[in-house]
mmCIF file of C-alpha atoms in Angstrom:
data_model
loop_
_atom_site.group_PDB
_atom_site.id
_atom_site.type_symbol
_atom_site.label_atom_id
_atom_site.label_comp_id
_atom_site.label_asym_id
_atom_site.label_seq_id
_atom_site.Cartn_x
_atom_site.Cartn_y
_atom_site.Cartn_z
ATOM 1 C CA UNK I 269 43.881 -14.463 -27.401
ATOM 2 C CA UNK I 270 42.647 -12.786 -30.148
ATOM 3 C CA UNK I 271 41.428 -15.331 -31.942
ATOM 4 C CA UNK I 272 39.179 -16.500 -28.716
ATOM 5 C CA UNK I 273 37.894 -13.046 -28.698
ATOM 6 C CA UNK I 274 36.373 -13.235 -31.983
ATOM 7 C CA UNK I 275 35.234 -17.066 -31.629
ATOM 8 C CA UNK I 276 33.225 -15.382 -28.796
ATOM 9 C CA UNK I 277 32.455 -12.398 -30.887
ATOM 10 C CA UNK I 278 30.747 -14.545 -33.426
ATOM 11 C CA UNK I 279 28.417 -15.999 -31.028
ATOM 12 C CA UNK I 280 26.726 -13.089 -30.194
ATOM 13 C CA UNK I 281 26.217 -12.121 -34.210
ATOM 14 C CA UNK I 282 22.508 -11.647 -35.769
ATOM 15 C CA UNK I 283 22.142 -15.373 -36.721
ATOM 16 C CA UNK I 284 23.760 -16.745 -33.463
ATOM 17 C CA UNK I 285 23.726 -20.747 -33.969
ATOM 18 C CA UNK I 286 21.872 -22.380 -30.518
ATOM 19 C CA UNK I 287 25.038 -24.020 -28.894
ATOM 20 C CA UNK I 288 23.947 -26.873 -26.772
ATOM 21 C CA UNK I 289 25.636 -27.797 -23.526
ATOM 22 C CA UNK I 290 25.504 -30.900 -21.019
ATOM 23 C CA UNK I 291 26.346 -28.746 -18.135
ATOM 24 C CA UNK I 292 27.940 -31.447 -15.242
ATOM 25 C CA UNK I 293 30.767 -29.392 -13.641
ATOM 26 C CA UNK I 294 29.386 -26.340 -12.785
ATOM 27 C CA UNK I 295 29.643 -26.845 -9.281
ATOM 28 C CA UNK I 296 30.522 -23.409 -7.581
ATOM 29 C CA UNK I 297 27.584 -21.224 -8.147
ATOM 30 C CA UNK I 298 23.911 -22.386 -7.333
ATOM 31 C CA UNK I 299 20.744 -20.937 -8.502
ATOM 32 C CA UNK I 300 18.218 -21.020 -5.352
ATOM 33 C CA UNK I 301 15.235 -19.132 -6.428
ATOM 34 C CA UNK I 302 11.183 -20.862 -5.406
ATOM 35 C CA UNK I 303 10.288 -20.422 -9.255
ATOM 36 C CA UNK I 304 12.470 -22.259 -11.798
ATOM 37 C CA UNK I 305 12.010 -19.312 -14.594
ATOM 38 C CA UNK I 306 14.069 -17.275 -11.403
ATOM 39 C CA UNK I 307 16.916 -20.083 -11.660
ATOM 40 C CA UNK I 308 16.689 -19.589 -15.236
ATOM 41 C CA UNK I 309 17.034 -16.471 -15.090
ATOM 42 C CA UNK I 310 20.070 -16.076 -12.704
ATOM 43 C CA UNK I 311 21.796 -18.521 -15.123
ATOM 44 C CA UNK I 312 21.400 -17.224 -17.688
ATOM 45 C CA UNK I 313 22.567 -13.397 -16.427
ATOM 46 C CA UNK I 314 25.918 -15.271 -14.988
ATOM 47 C CA UNK I 315 25.930 -17.030 -18.125
ATOM 48 C CA UNK I 316 26.232 -14.054 -19.801
ATOM 49 C CA UNK I 317 28.323 -11.607 -18.275
ATOM 50 C CA UNK I 318 30.787 -14.619 -17.753
ATOM 51 C CA UNK I 319 30.556 -14.552 -22.400
ATOM 52 C CA UNK I 320 30.656 -10.911 -22.442
ATOM 53 C CA UNK I 321 33.831 -10.260 -19.754
ATOM 54 C CA UNK I 322 36.180 -12.331 -22.953
ATOM 55 C CA UNK I 323 34.813 -9.942 -25.473
ATOM 56 C CA UNK I 324 36.663 -6.658 -26.335
ATOM 57 C CA UNK I 325 34.651 -3.847 -25.984
ATOM 58 C CA UNK I 326 34.180 -2.312 -29.690
ATOM 59 C CA UNK I 327 34.849 1.070 -30.704
ATOM 60 C CA UNK I 328 31.461 1.694 -31.763
ATOM 61 C CA UNK I 329 28.063 -0.207 -32.298
ATOM 62 C CA UNK I 330 27.470 -1.462 -35.506
ATOM 63 C CA UNK I 331 23.912 -1.520 -37.146
ATOM 64 C CA UNK I 332 24.369 -5.436 -36.762
ATOM 65 C CA UNK I 333 24.279 -4.917 -33.175
ATOM 66 C CA UNK I 334 21.003 -3.579 -32.109
ATOM 67 C CA UNK I 335 19.269 -6.659 -34.368
ATOM 68 C CA UNK I 336 21.751 -9.050 -32.392
ATOM 69 C CA UNK I 337 21.357 -11.958 -30.057
ATOM 70 C CA UNK I 338 22.725 -14.550 -27.997
ATOM 71 C CA UNK I 339 21.526 -17.926 -27.672
ATOM 72 C CA UNK I 340 21.957 -21.137 -25.599
ATOM 73 C CA UNK I 341 20.132 -24.470 -24.668
ATOM 74 C CA UNK I 342 20.766 -26.533 -22.075
ATOM 75 C CA UNK I 343 20.178 -29.820 -21.627
ATOM 76 C CA UNK I 344 21.505 -30.402 -17.722
ATOM 77 C CA UNK I 345 19.570 -33.306 -16.461
ATOM 78 C CA UNK I 346 21.606 -33.709 -13.578
ATOM 79 C CA UNK I 347 23.416 -30.901 -12.596
ATOM 80 C CA UNK I 348 21.328 -29.193 -9.715
ATOM 81 C CA UNK I 349 17.923 -30.223 -10.732
ATOM 82 C CA UNK I 350 16.020 -29.501 -7.041
ATOM 83 C CA UNK I 351 16.311 -25.765 -8.741
ATOM 84 C CA UNK I 352 16.988 -25.939 -12.251
ATOM 85 C CA UNK I 353 14.700 -27.328 -14.914
ATOM 86 C CA UNK I 354 16.101 -30.078 -16.751
ATOM 87 C CA UNK I 355 15.822 -28.296 -20.140
ATOM 88 C CA UNK I 356 15.975 -24.821 -21.123
ATOM 89 C CA UNK I 357 16.509 -21.556 -23.496
ATOM 90 C CA UNK I 358 17.613 -18.755 -22.386
ATOM 91 C CA UNK I 359 18.070 -15.973 -25.105
ATOM 92 C CA UNK I 360 19.887 -12.342 -25.123
ATOM 93 C CA UNK I 361 17.951 -9.950 -27.000
ATOM 94 C CA UNK I 362 20.993 -7.432 -28.342
ATOM 95 C CA UNK I 363 23.923 -8.037 -25.744
ATOM 96 C CA UNK I 364 26.359 -5.512 -27.018
ATOM 97 C CA UNK I 365 23.951 -2.305 -27.141
ATOM 98 C CA UNK I 366 22.603 -3.591 -23.244
ATOM 99 C CA UNK I 367 27.070 -3.848 -22.298
ATOM 100 C CA UNK I 368 26.990 -0.296 -23.769
ATOM 101 C CA UNK I 369 23.940 1.262 -22.260
ATOM 102 C CA UNK I 370 24.841 -0.155 -18.716
ATOM 103 C CA UNK I 371 28.231 1.482 -19.014
ATOM 104 C CA UNK I 372 26.881 4.612 -20.339
ATOM 105 C CA UNK I 373 24.905 4.259 -17.168
ATOM 106 C CA UNK I 374 27.316 4.035 -14.942
ATOM 107 C CA UNK I 375 26.558 -0.070 -13.931
ATOM 108 C CA UNK I 376 29.319 -2.201 -12.909
ATOM 109 C CA UNK I 377 28.474 -5.628 -15.042
ATOM 110 C CA UNK I 378 30.016 -7.268 -11.642
ATOM 111 C CA UNK I 379 27.617 -5.566 -9.895
ATOM 112 C CA UNK I 380 25.105 -6.083 -12.450
ATOM 113 C CA UNK I 381 25.488 -9.713 -12.475
ATOM 114 C CA UNK I 382 25.922 -10.055 -8.268
ATOM 115 C CA UNK I 383 22.785 -7.807 -7.723
ATOM 116 C CA UNK I 384 20.665 -10.463 -10.113
ATOM 117 C CA UNK I 385 22.583 -14.014 -9.345
ATOM 118 C CA UNK I 386 23.991 -14.078 -5.941
ATOM 119 C CA UNK I 387 20.431 -14.264 -3.667
ATOM 120 C CA UNK I 388 17.144 -14.966 -5.775
ATOM 121 C CA UNK I 389 15.277 -11.762 -6.925
ATOM 122 C CA UNK I 390 12.002 -10.922 -4.552
ATOM 123 C CA UNK I 391 8.590 -10.801 -5.909
ATOM 124 C CA UNK I 392 6.139 -7.741 -5.943
ATOM 125 C CA UNK I 393 2.931 -8.188 -5.028
ATOM 126 C CA UNK I 394 2.200 -5.121 -7.564
ATOM 127 C CA UNK I 395 0.907 -5.802 -10.890
ATOM 128 C CA UNK I 396 2.300 -3.812 -12.995
ATOM 129 C CA UNK I 397 -0.118 -2.363 -16.402
ATOM 130 C CA UNK I 398 -2.611 -5.176 -18.702
ATOM 131 C CA UNK I 399 -1.280 -7.935 -15.057
ATOM 132 C CA UNK I 400 2.521 -7.743 -15.889
ATOM 133 C CA UNK I 401 3.972 -9.256 -13.192
ATOM 134 C CA UNK I 402 7.438 -7.500 -11.140
ATOM 135 C CA UNK I 403 10.435 -8.963 -9.057
ATOM 136 C CA UNK I 404 13.497 -6.995 -8.139
ATOM 137 C CA UNK I 405 17.312 -7.722 -7.446
ATOM 138 C CA UNK I 406 17.684 -8.779 -3.724
ATOM 139 C CA UNK I 407 19.247 -5.761 -2.692
ATOM 140 C CA UNK I 408 16.684 -3.356 -3.893
ATOM 141 C CA UNK I 409 18.742 -1.997 -6.539
ATOM 142 C CA UNK I 410 16.962 -3.269 -10.053
ATOM 143 C CA UNK I 411 13.171 -4.319 -11.228
ATOM 144 C CA UNK I 412 13.062 -7.198 -13.519
ATOM 145 C CA UNK I 413 9.672 -7.038 -15.163
ATOM 146 C CA UNK I 414 7.902 -9.540 -17.341
ATOM 147 C CA UNK I 415 6.594 -8.613 -20.431
ATOM 148 C CA UNK I 416 5.042 -9.339 -24.079
ATOM 149 C CA UNK I 417 6.362 -10.181 -27.450
ATOM 150 C CA UNK I 418 4.982 -6.550 -28.531
ATOM 151 C CA UNK I 419 7.362 -4.712 -26.217
ATOM 152 C CA UNK I 420 10.453 -6.929 -27.458
ATOM 153 C CA UNK I 421 9.242 -5.387 -30.855
ATOM 154 C CA UNK I 422 9.244 -2.545 -29.904
ATOM 155 C CA UNK I 423 11.868 -2.056 -28.296
ATOM 156 C CA UNK I 424 13.692 -3.139 -30.697
ATOM 157 C CA UNK I 425 12.542 -0.586 -32.458
ATOM 158 C CA UNK I 426 13.058 2.154 -30.474
ATOM 159 C CA UNK I 427 16.567 0.668 -29.472
ATOM 160 C CA UNK I 428 18.409 2.669 -32.043
ATOM 161 C CA UNK I 429 17.610 6.083 -31.299
ATOM 162 C CA UNK I 430 16.849 5.336 -27.399
ATOM 163 C CA UNK I 431 20.736 4.601 -26.704
ATOM 164 C CA UNK I 432 21.274 7.635 -29.275
ATOM 165 C CA UNK I 433 20.038 9.689 -26.947
ATOM 166 C CA UNK I 434 21.692 8.187 -23.588
ATOM 167 C CA UNK I 435 24.662 9.164 -25.359
ATOM 168 C CA UNK I 436 23.744 12.745 -26.368
ATOM 169 C CA UNK I 437 22.546 13.062 -23.002
ATOM 170 C CA UNK I 438 24.891 11.581 -21.290
ATOM 171 C CA UNK I 439 22.687 8.784 -19.049
ATOM 172 C CA UNK I 440 21.426 11.889 -17.808
ATOM 173 C CA UNK I 441 17.607 11.340 -18.091
ATOM 174 C CA UNK I 442 14.557 10.567 -16.469
ATOM 175 C CA UNK I 443 13.550 8.099 -19.038
ATOM 176 C CA UNK I 444 13.707 4.235 -17.374
ATOM 177 C CA UNK I 445 17.389 2.635 -17.621
ATOM 178 C CA UNK I 446 17.158 -0.460 -20.105
ATOM 179 C CA UNK I 447 19.858 -2.747 -18.549
ATOM 180 C CA UNK I 448 19.433 -5.667 -20.446
ATOM 181 C CA UNK I 449 16.520 -8.026 -22.444
ATOM 182 C CA UNK I 450 16.159 -11.492 -22.065
ATOM 183 C CA UNK I 451 13.786 -14.740 -23.580
ATOM 184 C CA UNK I 452 13.593 -17.776 -21.183
ATOM 185 C CA UNK I 453 12.302 -21.047 -22.647
ATOM 186 C CA UNK I 454 10.441 -23.489 -19.997
ATOM 187 C CA UNK I 455 8.430 -26.621 -20.851
ATOM 188 C CA UNK I 456 8.226 -24.669 -24.422
ATOM 189 C CA UNK I 457 6.594 -21.619 -22.555
ATOM 190 C CA UNK I 458 8.404 -18.508 -24.154
ATOM 191 C CA UNK I 459 9.260 -15.668 -20.866
ATOM 192 C CA UNK I 460 9.963 -11.791 -21.901
ATOM 193 C CA UNK I 461 11.912 -10.036 -19.143
ATOM 194 C CA UNK I 462 12.921 -6.685 -19.191
ATOM 195 C CA UNK I 463 15.527 -5.088 -16.398
ATOM 196 C CA UNK I 464 16.186 -1.515 -15.159
ATOM 197 C CA UNK I 465 17.159 0.494 -12.470
ATOM 198 C CA UNK I 466 14.892 0.880 -10.063
ATOM 199 C CA UNK I 467 13.157 4.434 -9.368
ATOM 200 C CA UNK I 468 13.304 4.103 -5.639
ATOM 201 C CA UNK I 469 15.982 3.845 -3.580
ATOM 202 C CA UNK I 470 17.567 0.346 -1.973
ATOM 203 C CA UNK I 471 17.781 2.085 1.058
ATOM 204 C CA UNK I 472 15.003 5.224 1.907
ATOM 205 C CA UNK I 473 11.891 3.652 2.357
ATOM 206 C CA UNK I 474 8.884 5.109 0.154
ATOM 207 C CA UNK I 475 6.103 5.900 2.284
ATOM 208 C CA UNK I 476 4.065 7.091 -0.253
ATOM 209 C CA UNK I 477 3.421 6.542 -4.367
ATOM 210 C CA UNK I 478 1.828 7.882 -7.343
ATOM 211 C CA UNK I 479 1.571 7.303 -11.104
ATOM 212 C CA UNK I 480 0.291 10.991 -12.531
ATOM 213 C CA UNK I 481 0.137 11.191 -16.297
ATOM 214 C CA UNK I 482 -1.916 14.718 -16.360
ATOM 215 C CA UNK I 483 -5.079 13.113 -17.125
ATOM 216 C CA UNK I 484 -8.413 13.249 -14.994
ATOM 217 C CA UNK I 485 -10.470 11.074 -16.612
ATOM 218 C CA UNK I 486 -10.975 7.624 -14.622
ATOM 219 C CA UNK I 487 -7.388 8.497 -12.654
ATOM 220 C CA UNK I 488 -7.786 7.492 -9.449
ATOM 221 C CA UNK I 489 -6.781 5.099 -7.281
ATOM 222 C CA UNK I 490 -9.371 1.760 -6.871
ATOM 223 C CA UNK I 491 -10.713 0.857 -3.177
ATOM 224 C CA UNK I 492 -9.081 -2.274 -3.702
ATOM 225 C CA UNK I 493 -5.179 -0.737 -4.429
ATOM 226 C CA UNK I 494 -6.237 1.481 -1.012
ATOM 227 C CA UNK I 495 -6.206 -1.912 0.923
ATOM 228 C CA UNK I 496 -2.454 -2.166 -0.608
ATOM 229 C CA UNK I 497 0.574 -0.945 2.129
ATOM 230 C CA UNK I 498 1.561 0.743 -0.217
ATOM 231 C CA UNK I 499 -1.204 1.796 -2.987
ATOM 232 C CA UNK I 500 0.072 3.725 -6.038
ATOM 233 C CA UNK I 501 -2.410 6.442 -6.115
ATOM 234 C CA UNK I 502 -3.462 8.457 -9.257
ATOM 235 C CA UNK I 503 -3.327 12.074 -10.574
ATOM 236 C CA UNK I 504 -7.113 12.931 -8.735
ATOM 237 C CA UNK I 505 -5.570 11.379 -5.717
ATOM 238 C CA UNK I 506 -3.084 13.841 -6.017
ATOM 239 C CA UNK I 507 -5.022 16.470 -6.432
ATOM 240 C CA UNK I 508 -7.077 15.789 -4.165
ATOM 241 C CA UNK I 509 -5.322 15.444 -1.471
ATOM 242 C CA UNK I 510 -3.476 19.072 -2.500
ATOM 243 C CA UNK I 511 -0.159 17.383 -2.571
ATOM 244 C CA UNK I 512 2.980 19.481 -3.845
ATOM 245 C CA UNK I 513 6.443 18.356 -4.432
ATOM 246 C CA UNK I 514 8.535 21.456 -2.180
ATOM 247 C CA UNK I 515 11.341 21.283 -4.369
ATOM 248 C CA UNK I 516 14.749 24.268 -4.623
ATOM 249 C CA UNK I 517 14.708 26.368 -7.836
ATOM 250 C CA UNK I 518 17.460 24.320 -9.250
ATOM 251 C CA UNK I 519 16.755 21.186 -9.030
ATOM 252 C CA UNK I 520 13.548 22.592 -10.436
ATOM 253 C CA UNK I 521 15.324 23.536 -13.289
ATOM 254 C CA UNK I 522 17.470 20.657 -13.832
ATOM 255 C CA UNK I 523 14.510 18.417 -13.384
ATOM 256 C CA UNK I 524 11.805 20.391 -15.723
ATOM 257 C CA UNK I 525 14.891 20.686 -18.519
ATOM 258 C CA UNK I 526 15.342 16.975 -18.624
ATOM 259 C CA UNK I 527 11.416 16.333 -18.362
ATOM 260 C CA UNK I 528 11.236 18.830 -21.607
ATOM 261 C CA UNK I 529 13.795 17.356 -23.095
ATOM 262 C CA UNK I 530 12.603 13.153 -22.467
ATOM 263 C CA UNK I 531 8.674 13.964 -23.444
ATOM 264 C CA UNK I 532 9.905 15.485 -26.548
ATOM 265 C CA UNK I 533 11.987 12.698 -27.355
ATOM 266 C CA UNK I 534 9.032 10.419 -26.550
ATOM 267 C CA UNK I 535 6.640 12.727 -28.970
ATOM 268 C CA UNK I 536 9.091 11.996 -31.918
ATOM 269 C CA UNK I 537 9.281 8.621 -31.381
ATOM 270 C CA UNK I 538 5.576 8.942 -31.438
ATOM 271 C CA UNK I 539 5.488 7.068 -28.276
ATOM 272 C CA UNK I 540 2.922 7.278 -25.236
ATOM 273 C CA UNK I 541 0.534 6.761 -22.219
ATOM 274 C CA UNK I 542 4.245 6.673 -19.681
ATOM 275 C CA UNK I 543 3.783 8.106 -16.625
ATOM 276 C CA UNK I 544 5.702 9.743 -13.913
ATOM 277 C CA UNK I 545 6.123 7.305 -10.824
ATOM 278 C CA UNK I 546 6.631 9.546 -7.388
ATOM 279 C CA UNK I 547 7.577 8.373 -4.570
ATOM 280 C CA UNK I 548 7.735 10.111 -1.209
ATOM 281 C CA UNK I 549 10.246 8.957 1.630
ATOM 282 C CA UNK I 550 9.182 10.949 5.087
ATOM 283 C CA UNK I 551 12.536 11.907 6.782
ATOM 284 C CA UNK I 552 11.243 12.095 10.316
ATOM 285 C CA UNK I 553 8.711 8.846 9.590
ATOM 286 C CA UNK I 554 12.183 7.525 8.093
ATOM 287 C CA UNK I 555 14.101 7.861 11.346
ATOM 288 C CA UNK I 556 11.261 6.373 13.064
ATOM 289 C CA UNK I 557 10.899 2.858 11.958
ATOM 290 C CA UNK I 558 14.850 2.493 11.431
ATOM 291 C CA UNK I 559 15.533 0.115 14.700
ATOM 292 C CA UNK I 560 12.693 -1.627 13.376
ATOM 293 C CA UNK I 561 13.540 -1.818 10.039
ATOM 294 C CA UNK I 562 16.671 -3.497 10.930
ATOM 295 C CA UNK I 563 15.571 -5.927 13.282
ATOM 296 C CA UNK I 564 13.586 -7.135 10.312
ATOM 297 C CA UNK I 565 16.529 -8.953 8.372
ATOM 298 C CA UNK I 566 16.442 -9.507 4.466
ATOM 299 C CA UNK I 567 12.512 -10.107 5.118
ATOM 300 C CA UNK I 568 11.597 -10.347 2.045
ATOM 301 C CA UNK I 569 8.457 -10.955 2.618
ATOM 302 C CA UNK I 570 7.447 -7.228 3.100
ATOM 303 C CA UNK I 571 8.382 -6.287 -0.146
ATOM 304 C CA UNK I 572 5.896 -3.667 -1.892
ATOM 305 C CA UNK I 573 5.693 -2.429 -5.453
ATOM 306 C CA UNK I 574 4.271 -0.138 -8.297
ATOM 307 C CA UNK I 575 1.397 -0.829 -10.041
ATOM 308 C CA UNK I 576 4.410 -0.290 -12.967
ATOM 309 C CA UNK I 577 8.070 -0.803 -13.906
ATOM 310 C CA UNK I 578 9.795 0.790 -12.336
ATOM 311 C CA UNK I 579 9.725 1.449 -8.524
ATOM 312 C CA UNK I 580 9.871 -1.237 -5.809
ATOM 313 C CA UNK I 581 10.815 0.077 -1.938
ATOM 314 C CA UNK I 582 11.501 -2.047 0.333
ATOM 315 C CA UNK I 583 14.615 -2.229 2.986
ATOM 316 C CA UNK I 584 17.697 -3.322 2.424
ATOM 317 C CA UNK I 585 18.913 -6.899 3.296
ATOM 318 C CA UNK I 586 22.230 -6.205 5.057
ATOM 319 C CA UNK I 587 24.655 -8.175 2.528
ATOM 320 C CA UNK I 588 28.316 -7.102 1.973
ATOM 321 C CA UNK I 589 27.780 -5.985 -1.622
ATOM 322 C CA UNK I 590 24.683 -3.957 -0.691
ATOM 323 C CA UNK I 591 27.461 -1.052 0.779
ATOM 324 C CA UNK I 592 27.190 2.349 -1.056
ATOM 325 C CA UNK I 593 30.462 3.745 -2.733
ATOM 326 C CA UNK I 594 31.246 6.563 -0.540
ATOM 327 C CA UNK I 595 32.961 4.880 3.541
ATOM 328 C CA UNK I 596 30.979 7.622 4.974
ATOM 329 C CA UNK I 597 27.419 6.439 6.642
ATOM 330 C CA UNK I 598 24.629 8.237 5.587
ATOM 331 C CA UNK I 599 22.546 9.930 7.917
ATOM 332 C CA UNK I 600 18.517 10.168 8.128
ATOM 333 C CA UNK I 601 16.897 10.792 4.548
ATOM 334 C CA UNK I 602 20.429 10.830 3.132
ATOM 335 C CA UNK I 603 21.209 9.117 -0.137
ATOM 336 C CA UNK I 604 24.401 8.682 -2.401
ATOM 337 C CA UNK I 605 23.451 10.713 -5.896
ATOM 338 C CA UNK I 606 25.349 7.943 -7.757
ATOM 339 C CA UNK I 607 23.564 5.234 -6.315
ATOM 340 C CA UNK I 608 20.118 6.615 -6.414
ATOM 341 C CA UNK I 609 20.189 8.797 -9.718
ATOM 342 C CA UNK I 610 16.418 10.132 -9.250
ATOM 343 C CA UNK I 611 16.031 11.367 -6.103
ATOM 344 C CA UNK I 612 15.508 15.219 -4.775
ATOM 345 C CA UNK I 613 15.661 16.542 -1.326
ATOM 346 C CA UNK I 614 12.507 18.552 -0.566
ATOM 347 C CA UNK I 615 13.659 22.327 -0.478
ATOM 348 C CA UNK I 616 14.401 24.037 3.568
ATOM 349 C CA UNK I 617 10.725 25.885 3.682
ATOM 350 C CA UNK I 618 8.910 22.620 2.937
ATOM 351 C CA UNK I 619 6.446 21.192 5.243
ATOM 352 C CA UNK I 620 7.886 18.638 5.978
ATOM 353 C CA UNK I 621 11.662 17.139 5.166
ATOM 354 C CA UNK I 622 10.747 14.268 2.668
ATOM 355 C CA UNK I 623 13.008 12.838 -0.652
ATOM 356 C CA UNK I 624 11.402 12.491 -3.526
ATOM 357 C CA UNK I 625 11.970 9.984 -6.312
ATOM 358 C CA UNK I 626 10.876 11.018 -9.029
ATOM 359 C CA UNK I 627 11.264 8.936 -13.243
ATOM 360 C CA UNK I 628 9.259 8.746 -16.253
ATOM 361 C CA UNK I 629 8.346 4.594 -16.736
ATOM 362 C CA UNK I 630 6.014 2.693 -19.241
ATOM 363 C CA UNK I 631 7.243 4.190 -22.440
ATOM 364 C CA UNK I 632 6.489 1.013 -24.545
ATOM 365 C CA UNK I 633 3.199 2.349 -25.657
ATOM 366 C CA UNK I 634 3.230 3.116 -29.606
ATOM 367 C CA UNK I 635 0.254 5.512 -30.922
ATOM 368 C CA UNK I 636 -0.996 2.852 -33.341
ATOM 369 C CA UNK I 637 -4.064 1.694 -34.797
ATOM 370 C CA UNK I 638 -5.335 0.207 -31.097
ATOM 371 C CA UNK I 639 -4.536 3.458 -29.742
ATOM 372 C CA UNK I 640 -6.044 5.462 -32.157
ATOM 373 C CA UNK I 641 -9.629 3.687 -31.616
ATOM 374 C CA UNK I 642 -9.740 4.228 -28.243
ATOM 375 C CA UNK I 643 -9.472 7.751 -28.388
ATOM 376 C CA UNK I 644 -12.201 8.101 -30.650
ATOM 377 C CA UNK I 645 -13.883 5.851 -28.240
ATOM 378 C CA UNK I 646 -13.312 7.840 -25.559
ATOM 379 C CA UNK I 647 -14.054 11.030 -27.086
ATOM 380 C CA UNK I 648 -17.635 9.817 -28.131
ATOM 381 C CA UNK I 649 -18.241 9.432 -24.498
ATOM 382 C CA UNK I 650 -16.254 11.891 -22.705
ATOM 383 C CA UNK I 651 -16.628 14.917 -25.063
ATOM 384 C CA UNK I 652 -14.214 16.679 -27.114
ATOM 385 C CA UNK I 653 -12.561 18.539 -24.964
ATOM 386 C CA UNK I 654 -12.270 15.784 -21.850
ATOM 387 C CA UNK I 655 -8.776 15.332 -20.381
ATOM 388 C CA UNK I 656 -8.963 11.423 -21.396
ATOM 389 C CA UNK I 657 -5.769 10.272 -22.195
ATOM 390 C CA UNK I 658 -5.597 8.675 -24.887
ATOM 391 C CA UNK I 659 -4.594 11.765 -26.871
ATOM 392 C CA UNK I 660 -2.167 11.969 -29.929
ATOM 393 C CA UNK I 661 1.618 11.583 -28.714
ATOM 394 C CA UNK I 662 2.533 15.556 -28.977
ATOM 395 C CA UNK I 663 -0.364 16.502 -27.417
ATOM 396 C CA UNK I 664 0.032 13.627 -24.677
ATOM 397 C CA UNK I 665 3.215 15.298 -23.872
ATOM 398 C CA UNK I 666 2.530 18.600 -23.881
ATOM 399 C CA UNK I 667 -0.242 17.875 -21.214
ATOM 400 C CA UNK I 668 1.711 15.509 -19.025
ATOM 401 C CA UNK I 669 4.871 18.457 -19.114
ATOM 402 C CA UNK I 670 2.467 20.670 -18.085
ATOM 403 C CA UNK I 671 0.415 18.830 -14.907
ATOM 404 C CA UNK I 672 4.031 17.954 -13.846
ATOM 405 C CA UNK I 673 5.216 21.714 -14.399
ATOM 406 C CA UNK I 674 2.296 22.639 -11.944
ATOM 407 C CA UNK I 675 3.016 20.030 -9.155
ATOM 408 C CA UNK I 676 6.078 21.292 -8.815
ATOM 409 C CA UNK I 677 6.247 24.195 -5.939
#
């Protein structure tokens, strides 16, 4: 058995050799998705978790684990050809590191595998920064974002420090929970994807959402954005509407402590341009809408997403794997904090009963030459004192924290 484990571990060495496989016998699980890329993702995640299940969990991660990858090349002429491409390659980055992160975020590998493979991920109409595309797992628990090769490189740059930070804070953070990073090659085209925990609830729909940076220059939703069913509003919209986040003193103290630690960590890594993604669930409205939503059994067409990476909301499908950990049924505005880790209830004296979902998103922007050039250009245009978004990482983190602190009531 030990030799079997060690031979599998060898597939995840830094310089893994590409394996060629001819699949004809896999008759149990079909990966049906309208997009061949998603079928490959489903196949790859299924394969990856199955392989990892045979590898003993190491006592500690080694430096090489942060450079490692596992690759597989599939020549699959006969099997499942109506759903799967004939030839594809699937690469997983740092498999042991991401397995360790999932564990620290209390995510079971079997549950992760089922969420991404039992049914096809659902596309979102929203686009992220630079036109990034999103999907959610069918049960709304995870967000799959298409990223660039530069994002992959930056993720490798920060992964060791990010992992160390997650260990030190015991997974108690507002930062994105990175759960897996993959490269899919179909017809010679490479696509990079990263999976994170959904900021929003898989159960309580979000009725309004904001992307907040603490900057006021050009920070309002466009007319086009406002025509969407669930627009992503920005800082000036939030301020002009007189919005506040009504949470009690204890929740505020805990939230600000996490926020302070997180932004200091991002400043140390010279990262910036991140946002606070804020989703508001109106409990009364949610209660009124519930019967109607339950009748729309798993209507994937109603899926809405955010402009940024992390929050996609929708009504959950009635599926056995979508039950919460507790046996007690949840009432209006109630949530399981183990699943909805970013959720906070409004306090008793709030104007209306709400649940807030708040997390930091889009953290993979380093303060490089491009940002410095943009800062210089914006300073010339708007003046040295203007609240522009491309300041240096220390200034950015302080301004971001100060702004978020002022909107908590």
